[in-house]
Amino acid sequence: MKRKRILEVIPLALVGFGMVMICSSTLFFVVKGRSFTPYLFKVFIHVFLGVSVFYLVSRMKLSFIERISPLVLGFSILLLVLVVVAGKEVNAAKRWLAVPGSGFTFQPSEFAKLSLILYLARYLSRKSGEMRKPRNLLFPLGIIFLVSGLILLEPNYSVSVLTLCLGLLMLYLGGANPLHILMVVVLFVPLGLIHEHVRERIQVFINGNVPQVRNSIVALGSGGIFGVGLGRGKEKLLFIPCPHTDFIFSVVGEELGFMGTFGLMVVFLLYFINSMRASMDASLLFSKYAGCGLSLMIFLHFLFHAGVVTGILPPTGIPLPFISYGGSALMVNLGGAGILQSLSRGKG
Protein backbone atom coordinates (compact mmCIF):
# COMPACT_ATOMS: atom_id res chain seq x y z
CA MET A 1 0.00 0.00 0.00
CA LYS A 2 1.33 3.44 -0.92
CA ARG A 3 2.33 5.75 1.91
CA LYS A 4 -0.30 8.39 1.14
CA ARG A 5 -2.93 5.66 1.21
CA ILE A 6 -1.67 4.42 4.59
CA LEU A 7 -1.85 7.96 5.99
CA GLU A 8 -5.46 8.17 4.86
CA VAL A 9 -6.72 4.72 5.80
CA ILE A 10 -5.22 4.37 9.30
CA PRO A 11 -6.78 7.49 10.92
CA LEU A 12 -10.21 6.72 9.45
CA ALA A 13 -9.98 3.05 10.46
CA LEU A 14 -9.02 4.07 14.00
CA VAL A 15 -11.99 6.45 14.14
CA GLY A 16 -14.31 3.60 13.11
CA PHE A 17 -12.73 1.33 15.71
CA GLY A 18 -13.10 4.11 18.26
CA MET A 19 -16.84 4.38 17.60
CA VAL A 20 -17.21 0.67 18.35
CA MET A 21 -15.16 0.91 21.55
CA ILE A 22 -17.03 4.02 22.74
CA CYS A 23 -20.33 2.19 22.26
CA SER A 24 -18.96 -0.68 24.33
CA SER A 25 -17.43 1.60 26.98
CA THR A 26 -20.56 3.68 27.54
CA LEU A 27 -22.51 0.64 28.75
CA PHE A 28 -21.52 1.76 32.25
CA PHE A 29 -24.07 4.57 31.91
CA VAL A 30 -26.82 1.94 31.78
CA VAL A 31 -25.49 0.30 34.94
CA LYS A 32 -25.62 3.68 36.67
CA GLY A 33 -29.19 4.24 35.51
CA ARG A 34 -28.30 6.87 32.93
CA SER A 35 -28.93 6.98 29.20
CA PHE A 36 -25.95 6.69 26.90
CA THR A 37 -27.95 7.80 23.83
CA PRO A 38 -26.88 11.49 24.12
CA TYR A 39 -23.24 10.37 24.13
CA LEU A 40 -23.71 8.26 21.03
CA PHE A 41 -25.42 11.17 19.28
CA LYS A 42 -22.47 13.40 20.13
CA VAL A 43 -20.05 10.72 18.92
CA PHE A 44 -21.65 10.76 15.48
CA ILE A 45 -21.54 14.57 15.40
CA HIS A 46 -17.86 14.54 16.45
CA VAL A 47 -16.98 11.95 13.81
CA PHE A 48 -18.84 13.81 11.06
CA LEU A 49 -17.10 17.10 11.93
CA GLY A 50 -13.72 15.43 12.40
CA VAL A 51 -13.78 13.55 9.10
CA SER A 52 -14.96 16.72 7.35
CA VAL A 53 -11.98 18.59 8.82
CA PHE A 54 -9.66 15.76 7.73
CA TYR A 55 -10.70 15.92 4.08
CA LEU A 56 -10.92 19.71 4.02
CA VAL A 57 -7.42 20.17 5.43
CA SER A 58 -5.94 17.39 3.29
CA ARG A 59 -6.84 19.43 0.21
CA MET A 60 -5.24 22.63 1.46
CA LYS A 61 -1.86 23.73 0.19
CA LEU A 62 0.81 23.69 2.88
CA SER A 63 1.99 27.12 1.73
CA PHE A 64 -1.45 28.47 2.68
CA ILE A 65 -1.31 26.73 6.08
CA GLU A 66 2.12 28.26 6.64
CA ARG A 67 0.85 31.76 5.84
CA ILE A 68 -2.10 31.60 8.24
CA SER A 69 -0.22 29.86 11.09
CA PRO A 70 0.52 33.13 13.00
CA LEU A 71 -3.17 34.10 12.84
CA VAL A 72 -4.24 30.63 13.98
CA LEU A 73 -1.81 30.75 16.91
CA GLY A 74 -2.95 34.24 17.90
CA PHE A 75 -6.59 33.12 17.84
CA SER A 76 -5.72 30.04 19.93
CA ILE A 77 -3.96 32.19 22.55
CA LEU A 78 -7.00 34.48 22.67
CA LEU A 79 -9.24 31.46 23.30
CA LEU A 80 -6.91 30.23 26.07
CA VAL A 81 -7.17 33.62 27.78
CA LEU A 82 -10.94 33.50 27.39
CA VAL A 83 -11.03 30.05 29.03
CA VAL A 84 -9.15 31.32 32.07
CA VAL A 85 -11.45 34.34 32.36
CA ALA A 86 -14.86 32.92 31.43
CA GLY A 87 -14.46 29.20 30.82
CA LYS A 88 -16.99 26.57 31.87
CA GLU A 89 -15.91 25.13 35.23
CA VAL A 90 -16.09 21.35 35.70
CA ASN A 91 -14.47 19.62 38.70
CA ALA A 92 -12.68 22.82 39.78
CA ALA A 93 -11.08 23.28 36.34
CA LYS A 94 -11.89 25.75 33.57
CA ARG A 95 -10.95 23.89 30.40
CA TRP A 96 -13.98 24.33 28.19
CA LEU A 97 -15.75 27.06 26.27
CA ALA A 98 -19.45 26.63 25.53
CA VAL A 99 -20.77 27.10 22.00
CA PRO A 100 -23.84 29.37 22.50
CA GLY A 101 -27.17 27.72 21.76
CA SER A 102 -25.71 24.35 20.76
CA GLY A 103 -25.17 22.46 24.00
CA PHE A 104 -21.62 21.68 22.84
CA THR A 105 -18.34 22.64 24.47
CA PHE A 106 -14.77 22.52 23.19
CA GLN A 107 -11.26 22.62 24.66
CA PRO A 108 -9.10 25.43 23.27
CA SER A 109 -6.00 23.73 24.71
CA GLU A 110 -6.36 20.98 22.09
CA PHE A 111 -6.37 23.51 19.25
CA ALA A 112 -3.47 25.38 20.87
CA LYS A 113 -1.18 22.34 20.52
CA LEU A 114 -1.84 22.13 16.80
CA SER A 115 -1.46 25.86 16.20
CA LEU A 116 1.78 25.95 18.20
CA ILE A 117 3.28 23.16 16.10
CA LEU A 118 2.38 24.92 12.85
CA TYR A 119 3.74 28.27 14.04
CA LEU A 120 7.01 26.74 15.28
CA ALA A 121 7.38 24.95 11.94
CA ARG A 122 7.09 28.33 10.21
CA TYR A 123 9.60 29.94 12.56
CA LEU A 124 12.13 27.09 12.29
CA SER A 125 11.90 27.02 8.50
CA ARG A 126 12.82 30.72 8.42
CA LYS A 127 15.67 30.32 10.92
CA SER A 128 17.18 27.22 9.31
CA GLY A 129 20.81 26.76 10.35
CA GLU A 130 20.60 29.52 12.97
CA MET A 131 18.88 27.77 15.88
CA ARG A 132 22.09 26.98 17.78
CA LYS A 133 22.40 30.69 18.54
CA PRO A 134 20.80 31.31 21.98
CA ARG A 135 19.16 34.56 20.87
CA ASN A 136 17.11 32.70 18.26
CA LEU A 137 15.68 30.48 21.02
CA LEU A 138 14.25 33.29 23.12
CA PHE A 139 11.21 34.11 21.00
CA PRO A 140 10.00 30.52 20.33
CA LEU A 141 10.63 29.61 23.97
CA GLY A 142 8.53 32.59 25.01
CA ILE A 143 5.67 31.41 22.78
CA ILE A 144 5.96 27.83 24.09
CA PHE A 145 5.91 28.99 27.72
CA LEU A 146 3.03 31.37 27.06
CA VAL A 147 0.85 28.62 25.57
CA SER A 148 1.89 26.02 28.17
CA GLY A 149 1.45 28.54 30.98
CA LEU A 150 -2.08 29.51 29.94
CA ILE A 151 -3.03 25.83 29.77
CA LEU A 152 -1.48 25.34 33.22
CA LEU A 153 -3.72 28.09 34.62
CA GLU A 154 -6.92 26.19 33.69
CA PRO A 155 -5.46 24.01 35.33
CA ASN A 156 -4.60 21.22 32.87
CA TYR A 157 -1.22 19.89 33.95
CA SER A 158 -0.98 16.94 31.57
CA VAL A 159 -1.77 18.92 28.41
CA SER A 160 0.53 21.71 29.58
CA VAL A 161 3.43 19.27 29.98
CA LEU A 162 2.66 17.58 26.67
CA THR A 163 2.54 20.95 24.89
CA LEU A 164 5.87 21.91 26.43
CA CYS A 165 7.41 18.58 25.37
CA LEU A 166 6.17 18.99 21.80
CA GLY A 167 7.52 22.53 21.61
CA LEU A 168 10.96 21.57 22.94
CA LEU A 169 11.15 18.52 20.66
CA MET A 170 10.44 20.75 17.68
CA LEU A 171 13.21 23.14 18.72
CA TYR A 172 15.56 20.16 18.94
CA LEU A 173 14.53 18.97 15.46
CA GLY A 174 15.10 22.52 14.24
CA GLY A 175 18.75 22.35 15.31
CA ALA A 176 18.69 23.94 18.77
CA ASN A 177 21.51 23.04 21.16
CA PRO A 178 20.35 20.06 23.29
CA LEU A 179 22.14 21.57 26.30
CA HIS A 180 20.04 24.73 26.05
CA ILE A 181 16.86 22.65 25.89
CA LEU A 182 17.99 20.60 28.90
CA MET A 183 18.52 23.81 30.86
CA VAL A 184 14.93 24.83 30.07
CA VAL A 185 13.64 21.45 31.30
CA VAL A 186 15.65 21.74 34.53
CA LEU A 187 14.14 25.18 35.13
CA PHE A 188 10.58 24.10 34.27
CA VAL A 189 10.34 21.00 36.49
CA PRO A 190 10.65 22.92 39.81
CA LEU A 191 8.02 25.40 38.56
CA GLY A 192 5.62 22.53 37.95
CA LEU A 193 6.21 21.15 41.43
CA ILE A 194 5.10 24.44 42.97
CA HIS A 195 1.50 23.31 42.46
CA GLU A 196 0.37 21.23 45.42
CA HIS A 197 -1.98 19.15 43.23
CA VAL A 198 0.97 18.07 41.06
CA ARG A 199 3.04 17.08 44.10
CA GLU A 200 0.14 15.09 45.56
CA ARG A 201 -0.46 13.19 42.31
CA ILE A 202 3.21 12.28 41.99
CA GLN A 203 3.37 11.16 45.63
CA VAL A 204 0.23 9.02 45.28
CA PHE A 205 1.63 7.46 42.11
CA ILE A 206 4.99 6.69 43.75
CA ASN A 207 3.21 5.07 46.70
CA GLY A 208 1.16 2.95 44.29
CA ASN A 209 -2.13 4.20 45.76
CA VAL A 210 -4.02 4.86 42.50
CA PRO A 211 -7.21 2.73 42.45
CA GLN A 212 -8.16 3.56 38.86
CA VAL A 213 -4.73 2.46 37.62
CA ARG A 214 -4.91 -0.78 39.63
CA ASN A 215 -8.33 -1.53 38.16
CA SER A 216 -7.04 -0.66 34.70
CA ILE A 217 -4.22 -3.18 35.06
CA VAL A 218 -6.72 -5.77 36.31
CA ALA A 219 -8.79 -5.15 33.17
CA LEU A 220 -5.76 -5.58 30.94
CA GLY A 221 -4.76 -8.79 32.72
CA SER A 222 -8.23 -10.30 32.69
CA GLY A 223 -8.38 -9.99 28.91
CA GLY A 224 -5.74 -12.66 28.40
CA ILE A 225 -4.60 -13.32 24.85
CA PHE A 226 -7.85 -12.89 22.93
CA GLY A 227 -10.07 -10.97 25.41
CA VAL A 228 -13.43 -11.70 27.00
CA GLY A 229 -15.34 -10.48 23.94
CA LEU A 230 -16.53 -7.15 22.63
CA GLY A 231 -19.01 -5.54 25.03
CA ARG A 232 -18.45 -8.18 27.72
CA GLY A 233 -15.86 -6.39 29.83
CA LYS A 234 -16.78 -5.99 33.51
CA GLU A 235 -14.17 -3.57 34.85
CA LYS A 236 -15.59 -0.67 32.79
CA LEU A 237 -19.00 -1.02 34.44
CA LEU A 238 -18.14 0.17 37.94
CA PHE A 239 -14.39 0.09 38.57
CA ILE A 240 -12.65 2.11 35.85
CA PRO A 241 -13.43 5.86 35.80
CA CYS A 242 -14.01 7.41 32.38
CA PRO A 243 -13.65 4.14 30.44
CA HIS A 244 -14.74 5.91 27.24
CA THR A 245 -12.04 8.59 27.50
CA ASP A 246 -8.99 8.36 29.77
CA PHE A 247 -8.95 4.56 30.13
CA ILE A 248 -10.36 3.27 26.85
CA PHE A 249 -7.12 1.39 26.11
CA SER A 250 -7.77 -0.82 29.15
CA VAL A 251 -11.27 -1.58 27.79
CA VAL A 252 -9.62 -2.68 24.54
CA GLY A 253 -7.26 -4.89 26.56
CA GLU A 254 -10.04 -6.55 28.54
CA GLU A 255 -12.41 -7.14 25.64
CA LEU A 256 -9.95 -7.84 22.81
CA GLY A 257 -7.03 -9.11 24.87
CA PHE A 258 -3.31 -8.84 24.24
CA MET A 259 -3.87 -9.31 20.52
CA GLY A 260 -6.12 -6.24 20.47
CA THR A 261 -3.73 -3.95 22.36
CA PHE A 262 -0.68 -5.26 20.50
CA GLY A 263 -2.45 -4.77 17.18
CA LEU A 264 -3.33 -1.22 18.17
CA MET A 265 0.30 -0.50 19.08
CA VAL A 266 1.45 -1.84 15.71
CA VAL A 267 -1.06 0.36 13.87
CA PHE A 268 0.04 3.52 15.71
CA LEU A 269 3.71 2.67 15.16
CA LEU A 270 3.07 2.03 11.46
CA TYR A 271 1.32 5.38 11.18
CA PHE A 272 4.13 7.18 13.03
CA ILE A 273 6.87 5.65 10.87
CA ASN A 274 5.09 6.44 7.61
CA SER A 275 4.16 9.98 8.65
CA MET A 276 7.74 10.70 9.75
CA ARG A 277 9.12 9.34 6.48
CA ALA A 278 6.66 11.43 4.49
CA SER A 279 7.73 14.48 6.51
CA MET A 280 11.44 13.88 5.98
CA ASP A 281 10.87 13.40 2.24
CA ALA A 282 9.06 16.75 1.94
CA SER A 283 10.77 19.36 -0.21
CA LEU A 284 9.80 22.38 1.90
CA LEU A 285 11.32 22.99 5.33
CA PHE A 286 7.95 24.06 6.74
CA SER A 287 6.47 20.75 5.60
CA LYS A 288 9.30 18.80 7.22
CA TYR A 289 8.95 20.52 10.59
CA ALA A 290 5.15 20.59 10.59
CA GLY A 291 4.96 16.92 9.59
CA CYS A 292 7.45 15.81 12.25
CA GLY A 293 5.68 17.88 14.91
CA LEU A 294 2.25 16.50 14.05
CA SER A 295 3.58 12.93 13.89
CA LEU A 296 5.08 13.38 17.35
CA MET A 297 1.85 14.94 18.66
CA ILE A 298 -0.25 11.92 17.69
CA PHE A 299 2.32 9.32 18.76
CA LEU A 300 3.11 10.99 22.09
CA HIS A 301 -0.60 11.07 22.88
CA PHE A 302 -0.71 7.34 22.29
CA LEU A 303 2.38 6.71 24.45
CA PHE A 304 1.08 8.90 27.31
CA HIS A 305 -2.34 7.22 27.25
CA ALA A 306 -0.90 3.69 27.10
CA GLY A 307 1.62 4.59 29.81
CA VAL A 308 -1.14 5.68 32.19
CA VAL A 309 -3.40 2.64 31.77
CA THR A 310 -0.44 0.28 32.25
CA GLY A 311 0.78 2.07 35.39
CA ILE A 312 4.01 3.38 33.87
CA LEU A 313 2.90 7.03 34.14
CA PRO A 314 0.67 8.80 36.70
CA PRO A 315 -2.95 9.47 35.62
CA THR A 316 -2.91 12.41 33.23
CA GLY A 317 -6.27 12.50 31.45
CA ILE A 318 -4.75 12.20 27.97
CA PRO A 319 -7.22 10.70 25.45
CA LEU A 320 -6.26 7.96 22.99
CA PRO A 321 -5.95 9.60 19.54
CA PHE A 322 -8.82 8.94 17.12
CA ILE A 323 -10.43 6.49 19.57
CA SER A 324 -11.36 8.16 22.89
CA TYR A 325 -14.61 10.10 23.26
CA GLY A 326 -14.09 13.84 22.84
CA GLY A 327 -14.83 16.17 19.95
CA SER A 328 -11.99 18.68 20.41
CA ALA A 329 -9.25 16.06 20.52
CA LEU A 330 -10.76 14.13 17.60
CA MET A 331 -11.01 17.19 15.36
CA VAL A 332 -7.47 18.31 16.21
CA ASN A 333 -6.00 14.86 15.60
CA LEU A 334 -7.90 14.47 12.33
CA GLY A 335 -6.88 17.99 11.36
CA GLY A 336 -3.26 17.06 12.00
CA ALA A 337 -3.73 13.82 10.07
CA GLY A 338 -5.24 15.83 7.21
CA ILE A 339 -2.11 18.00 7.05
CA LEU A 340 0.05 14.86 6.99
CA GLN A 341 -2.13 13.51 4.18
CA SER A 342 -1.68 16.77 2.25
CA LEU A 343 2.06 16.54 2.84
CA SER A 344 2.22 12.95 1.53
CA ARG A 345 0.47 14.08 -1.66
CA GLY A 346 3.07 16.78 -2.16
CA LYS A 347 0.57 19.63 -1.97
CA GLY A 348 2.94 22.53 -1.44
Coordinates of C-alpha atoms in Angstrom, one line a residue:
M1 CA 0.0 0.0 0.0
K2 CA 1.3 3.4 -0.9
R3 CA 2.3 5.8 1.9
K4 CA -0.3 8.4 1.1
R5 CA -2.9 5.7 1.2
I6 CA -1.7 4.4 4.6
L7 CA -1.9 8.0 6.0
E8 CA -5.5 8.2 4.9
V9 CA -6.7 4.7 5.8
I10 CA -5.2 4.4 9.3
P11 CA -6.8 7.5 10.9
L12 CA -10.2 6.7 9.5
A13 CA -10.0 3.1 10.5
L14 CA -9.0 4.1 14.0
V15 CA -12.0 6.4 14.1
G16 CA -14.3 3.6 13.1
F17 CA -12.7 1.3 15.7
G18 CA -13.1 4.1 18.3
M19 CA -16.8 4.4 17.6
V20 CA -17.2 0.7 18.3
M21 CA -15.2 0.9 21.6
I22 CA -17.0 4.0 22.7
C23 CA -20.3 2.2 22.3
S24 CA -19.0 -0.7 24.3
S25 CA -17.4 1.6 27.0
T26 CA -20.6 3.7 27.5
L27 CA -22.5 0.6 28.7
F28 CA -21.5 1.8 32.2
F29 CA -24.1 4.6 31.9
V30 CA -26.8 1.9 31.8
V31 CA -25.5 0.3 34.9
K32 CA -25.6 3.7 36.7
G33 CA -29.2 4.2 35.5
R34 CA -28.3 6.9 32.9
S35 CA -28.9 7.0 29.2
F36 CA -26.0 6.7 26.9
T37 CA -28.0 7.8 23.8
P38 CA -26.9 11.5 24.1
Y39 CA -23.2 10.4 24.1
L40 CA -23.7 8.3 21.0
F41 CA -25.4 11.2 19.3
K42 CA -22.5 13.4 20.1
V43 CA -20.0 10.7 18.9
F44 CA -21.7 10.8 15.5
I45 CA -21.5 14.6 15.4
H46 CA -17.9 14.5 16.4
V47 CA -17.0 12.0 13.8
F48 CA -18.8 13.8 11.1
L49 CA -17.1 17.1 11.9
G50 CA -13.7 15.4 12.4
V51 CA -13.8 13.5 9.1
S52 CA -15.0 16.7 7.3
V53 CA -12.0 18.6 8.8
F54 CA -9.7 15.8 7.7
Y55 CA -10.7 15.9 4.1
L56 CA -10.9 19.7 4.0
V57 CA -7.4 20.2 5.4
S58 CA -5.9 17.4 3.3
R59 CA -6.8 19.4 0.2
M60 CA -5.2 22.6 1.5
K61 CA -1.9 23.7 0.2
L62 CA 0.8 23.7 2.9
S63 CA 2.0 27.1 1.7
F64 CA -1.5 28.5 2.7
I65 CA -1.3 26.7 6.1
E66 CA 2.1 28.3 6.6
R67 CA 0.8 31.8 5.8
I68 CA -2.1 31.6 8.2
S69 CA -0.2 29.9 11.1
P70 CA 0.5 33.1 13.0
L71 CA -3.2 34.1 12.8
V72 CA -4.2 30.6 14.0
L73 CA -1.8 30.8 16.9
G74 CA -2.9 34.2 17.9
F75 CA -6.6 33.1 17.8
S76 CA -5.7 30.0 19.9
I77 CA -4.0 32.2 22.5
L78 CA -7.0 34.5 22.7
L79 CA -9.2 31.5 23.3
L80 CA -6.9 30.2 26.1
V81 CA -7.2 33.6 27.8
L82 CA -10.9 33.5 27.4
V83 CA -11.0 30.1 29.0
V84 CA -9.1 31.3 32.1
V85 CA -11.4 34.3 32.4
A86 CA -14.9 32.9 31.4
G87 CA -14.5 29.2 30.8
K88 CA -17.0 26.6 31.9
E89 CA -15.9 25.1 35.2
V90 CA -16.1 21.4 35.7
N91 CA -14.5 19.6 38.7
A92 CA -12.7 22.8 39.8
A93 CA -11.1 23.3 36.3
K94 CA -11.9 25.7 33.6
R95 CA -10.9 23.9 30.4
W96 CA -14.0 24.3 28.2
L97 CA -15.8 27.1 26.3
A98 CA -19.5 26.6 25.5
V99 CA -20.8 27.1 22.0
P100 CA -23.8 29.4 22.5
G101 CA -27.2 27.7 21.8
S102 CA -25.7 24.3 20.8
G103 CA -25.2 22.5 24.0
F104 CA -21.6 21.7 22.8
T105 CA -18.3 22.6 24.5
F106 CA -14.8 22.5 23.2
Q107 CA -11.3 22.6 24.7
P108 CA -9.1 25.4 23.3
S109 CA -6.0 23.7 24.7
E110 CA -6.4 21.0 22.1
F111 CA -6.4 23.5 19.3
A112 CA -3.5 25.4 20.9
K113 CA -1.2 22.3 20.5
L114 CA -1.8 22.1 16.8
S115 CA -1.5 25.9 16.2
L116 CA 1.8 26.0 18.2
I117 CA 3.3 23.2 16.1
L118 CA 2.4 24.9 12.9
Y119 CA 3.7 28.3 14.0
L120 CA 7.0 26.7 15.3
A121 CA 7.4 24.9 11.9
R122 CA 7.1 28.3 10.2
Y123 CA 9.6 29.9 12.6
L124 CA 12.1 27.1 12.3
S125 CA 11.9 27.0 8.5
R126 CA 12.8 30.7 8.4
K127 CA 15.7 30.3 10.9
S128 CA 17.2 27.2 9.3
G129 CA 20.8 26.8 10.3
E130 CA 20.6 29.5 13.0
M131 CA 18.9 27.8 15.9
R132 CA 22.1 27.0 17.8
K133 CA 22.4 30.7 18.5
P134 CA 20.8 31.3 22.0
R135 CA 19.2 34.6 20.9
N136 CA 17.1 32.7 18.3
L137 CA 15.7 30.5 21.0
L138 CA 14.3 33.3 23.1
F139 CA 11.2 34.1 21.0
P140 CA 10.0 30.5 20.3
L141 CA 10.6 29.6 24.0
G142 CA 8.5 32.6 25.0
I143 CA 5.7 31.4 22.8
I144 CA 6.0 27.8 24.1
F145 CA 5.9 29.0 27.7
L146 CA 3.0 31.4 27.1
V147 CA 0.8 28.6 25.6
S148 CA 1.9 26.0 28.2
G149 CA 1.4 28.5 31.0
L150 CA -2.1 29.5 29.9
I151 CA -3.0 25.8 29.8
L152 CA -1.5 25.3 33.2
L153 CA -3.7 28.1 34.6
E154 CA -6.9 26.2 33.7
P155 CA -5.5 24.0 35.3
N156 CA -4.6 21.2 32.9
Y157 CA -1.2 19.9 33.9
S158 CA -1.0 16.9 31.6
V159 CA -1.8 18.9 28.4
S160 CA 0.5 21.7 29.6
V161 CA 3.4 19.3 30.0
L162 CA 2.7 17.6 26.7
T163 CA 2.5 20.9 24.9
L164 CA 5.9 21.9 26.4
C165 CA 7.4 18.6 25.4
L166 CA 6.2 19.0 21.8
G167 CA 7.5 22.5 21.6
L168 CA 11.0 21.6 22.9
L169 CA 11.2 18.5 20.7
M170 CA 10.4 20.7 17.7
L171 CA 13.2 23.1 18.7
Y172 CA 15.6 20.2 18.9
L173 CA 14.5 19.0 15.5
G174 CA 15.1 22.5 14.2
G175 CA 18.7 22.4 15.3
A176 CA 18.7 23.9 18.8
N177 CA 21.5 23.0 21.2
P178 CA 20.3 20.1 23.3
L179 CA 22.1 21.6 26.3
H180 CA 20.0 24.7 26.1
I181 CA 16.9 22.6 25.9
L182 CA 18.0 20.6 28.9
M183 CA 18.5 23.8 30.9
V184 CA 14.9 24.8 30.1
V185 CA 13.6 21.5 31.3
V186 CA 15.7 21.7 34.5
L187 CA 14.1 25.2 35.1
F188 CA 10.6 24.1 34.3
V189 CA 10.3 21.0 36.5
P190 CA 10.7 22.9 39.8
L191 CA 8.0 25.4 38.6
G192 CA 5.6 22.5 38.0
L193 CA 6.2 21.1 41.4
I194 CA 5.1 24.4 43.0
H195 CA 1.5 23.3 42.5
E196 CA 0.4 21.2 45.4
H197 CA -2.0 19.2 43.2
V198 CA 1.0 18.1 41.1
R199 CA 3.0 17.1 44.1
E200 CA 0.1 15.1 45.6
R201 CA -0.5 13.2 42.3
I202 CA 3.2 12.3 42.0
Q203 CA 3.4 11.2 45.6
V204 CA 0.2 9.0 45.3
F205 CA 1.6 7.5 42.1
I206 CA 5.0 6.7 43.7
N207 CA 3.2 5.1 46.7
G208 CA 1.2 3.0 44.3
N209 CA -2.1 4.2 45.8
V210 CA -4.0 4.9 42.5
P211 CA -7.2 2.7 42.4
Q212 CA -8.2 3.6 38.9
V213 CA -4.7 2.5 37.6
R214 CA -4.9 -0.8 39.6
N215 CA -8.3 -1.5 38.2
S216 CA -7.0 -0.7 34.7
I217 CA -4.2 -3.2 35.1
V218 CA -6.7 -5.8 36.3
A219 CA -8.8 -5.1 33.2
L220 CA -5.8 -5.6 30.9
G221 CA -4.8 -8.8 32.7
S222 CA -8.2 -10.3 32.7
G223 CA -8.4 -10.0 28.9
G224 CA -5.7 -12.7 28.4
I225 CA -4.6 -13.3 24.8
F226 CA -7.9 -12.9 22.9
G227 CA -10.1 -11.0 25.4
V228 CA -13.4 -11.7 27.0
G229 CA -15.3 -10.5 23.9
L230 CA -16.5 -7.1 22.6
G231 CA -19.0 -5.5 25.0
R232 CA -18.4 -8.2 27.7
G233 CA -15.9 -6.4 29.8
K234 CA -16.8 -6.0 33.5
E235 CA -14.2 -3.6 34.9
K236 CA -15.6 -0.7 32.8
L237 CA -19.0 -1.0 34.4
L238 CA -18.1 0.2 37.9
F239 CA -14.4 0.1 38.6
I240 CA -12.6 2.1 35.9
P241 CA -13.4 5.9 35.8
C242 CA -14.0 7.4 32.4
P243 CA -13.7 4.1 30.4
H244 CA -14.7 5.9 27.2
T245 CA -12.0 8.6 27.5
D246 CA -9.0 8.4 29.8
F247 CA -8.9 4.6 30.1
I248 CA -10.4 3.3 26.8
F249 CA -7.1 1.4 26.1
S250 CA -7.8 -0.8 29.2
V251 CA -11.3 -1.6 27.8
V252 CA -9.6 -2.7 24.5
G253 CA -7.3 -4.9 26.6
E254 CA -10.0 -6.6 28.5
E255 CA -12.4 -7.1 25.6
L256 CA -9.9 -7.8 22.8
G257 CA -7.0 -9.1 24.9
F258 CA -3.3 -8.8 24.2
M259 CA -3.9 -9.3 20.5
G260 CA -6.1 -6.2 20.5
T261 CA -3.7 -4.0 22.4
F262 CA -0.7 -5.3 20.5
G263 CA -2.4 -4.8 17.2
L264 CA -3.3 -1.2 18.2
M265 CA 0.3 -0.5 19.1
V266 CA 1.5 -1.8 15.7
V267 CA -1.1 0.4 13.9
F268 CA 0.0 3.5 15.7
L269 CA 3.7 2.7 15.2
L270 CA 3.1 2.0 11.5
Y271 CA 1.3 5.4 11.2
F272 CA 4.1 7.2 13.0
I273 CA 6.9 5.6 10.9
N274 CA 5.1 6.4 7.6
S275 CA 4.2 10.0 8.6
M276 CA 7.7 10.7 9.8
R277 CA 9.1 9.3 6.5
A278 CA 6.7 11.4 4.5
S279 CA 7.7 14.5 6.5
M280 CA 11.4 13.9 6.0
D281 CA 10.9 13.4 2.2
A282 CA 9.1 16.7 1.9
S283 CA 10.8 19.4 -0.2
L284 CA 9.8 22.4 1.9
L285 CA 11.3 23.0 5.3
F286 CA 8.0 24.1 6.7
S287 CA 6.5 20.8 5.6
K288 CA 9.3 18.8 7.2
Y289 CA 8.9 20.5 10.6
A290 CA 5.1 20.6 10.6
G291 CA 5.0 16.9 9.6
C292 CA 7.4 15.8 12.2
G293 CA 5.7 17.9 14.9
L294 CA 2.2 16.5 14.0
S295 CA 3.6 12.9 13.9
L296 CA 5.1 13.4 17.4
M297 CA 1.9 14.9 18.7
I298 CA -0.2 11.9 17.7
F299 CA 2.3 9.3 18.8
L300 CA 3.1 11.0 22.1
H301 CA -0.6 11.1 22.9
F302 CA -0.7 7.3 22.3
L303 CA 2.4 6.7 24.5
F304 CA 1.1 8.9 27.3
H305 CA -2.3 7.2 27.2
A306 CA -0.9 3.7 27.1
G307 CA 1.6 4.6 29.8
V308 CA -1.1 5.7 32.2
V309 CA -3.4 2.6 31.8
T310 CA -0.4 0.3 32.2
G311 CA 0.8 2.1 35.4
I312 CA 4.0 3.4 33.9
L313 CA 2.9 7.0 34.1
P314 CA 0.7 8.8 36.7
P315 CA -3.0 9.5 35.6
T316 CA -2.9 12.4 33.2
G317 CA -6.3 12.5 31.5
I318 CA -4.7 12.2 28.0
P319 CA -7.2 10.7 25.4
L320 CA -6.3 8.0 23.0
P321 CA -5.9 9.6 19.5
F322 CA -8.8 8.9 17.1
I323 CA -10.4 6.5 19.6
S324 CA -11.4 8.2 22.9
Y325 CA -14.6 10.1 23.3
G326 CA -14.1 13.8 22.8
G327 CA -14.8 16.2 20.0
S328 CA -12.0 18.7 20.4
A329 CA -9.3 16.1 20.5
L330 CA -10.8 14.1 17.6
M331 CA -11.0 17.2 15.4
V332 CA -7.5 18.3 16.2
N333 CA -6.0 14.9 15.6
L334 CA -7.9 14.5 12.3
G335 CA -6.9 18.0 11.4
G336 CA -3.3 17.1 12.0
A337 CA -3.7 13.8 10.1
G338 CA -5.2 15.8 7.2
I339 CA -2.1 18.0 7.1
L340 CA 0.0 14.9 7.0
Q341 CA -2.1 13.5 4.2
S342 CA -1.7 16.8 2.3
L343 CA 2.1 16.5 2.8
S344 CA 2.2 13.0 1.5
R345 CA 0.5 14.1 -1.7
G346 CA 3.1 16.8 -2.2
K347 CA 0.6 19.6 -2.0
G348 CA 2.9 22.5 -1.4

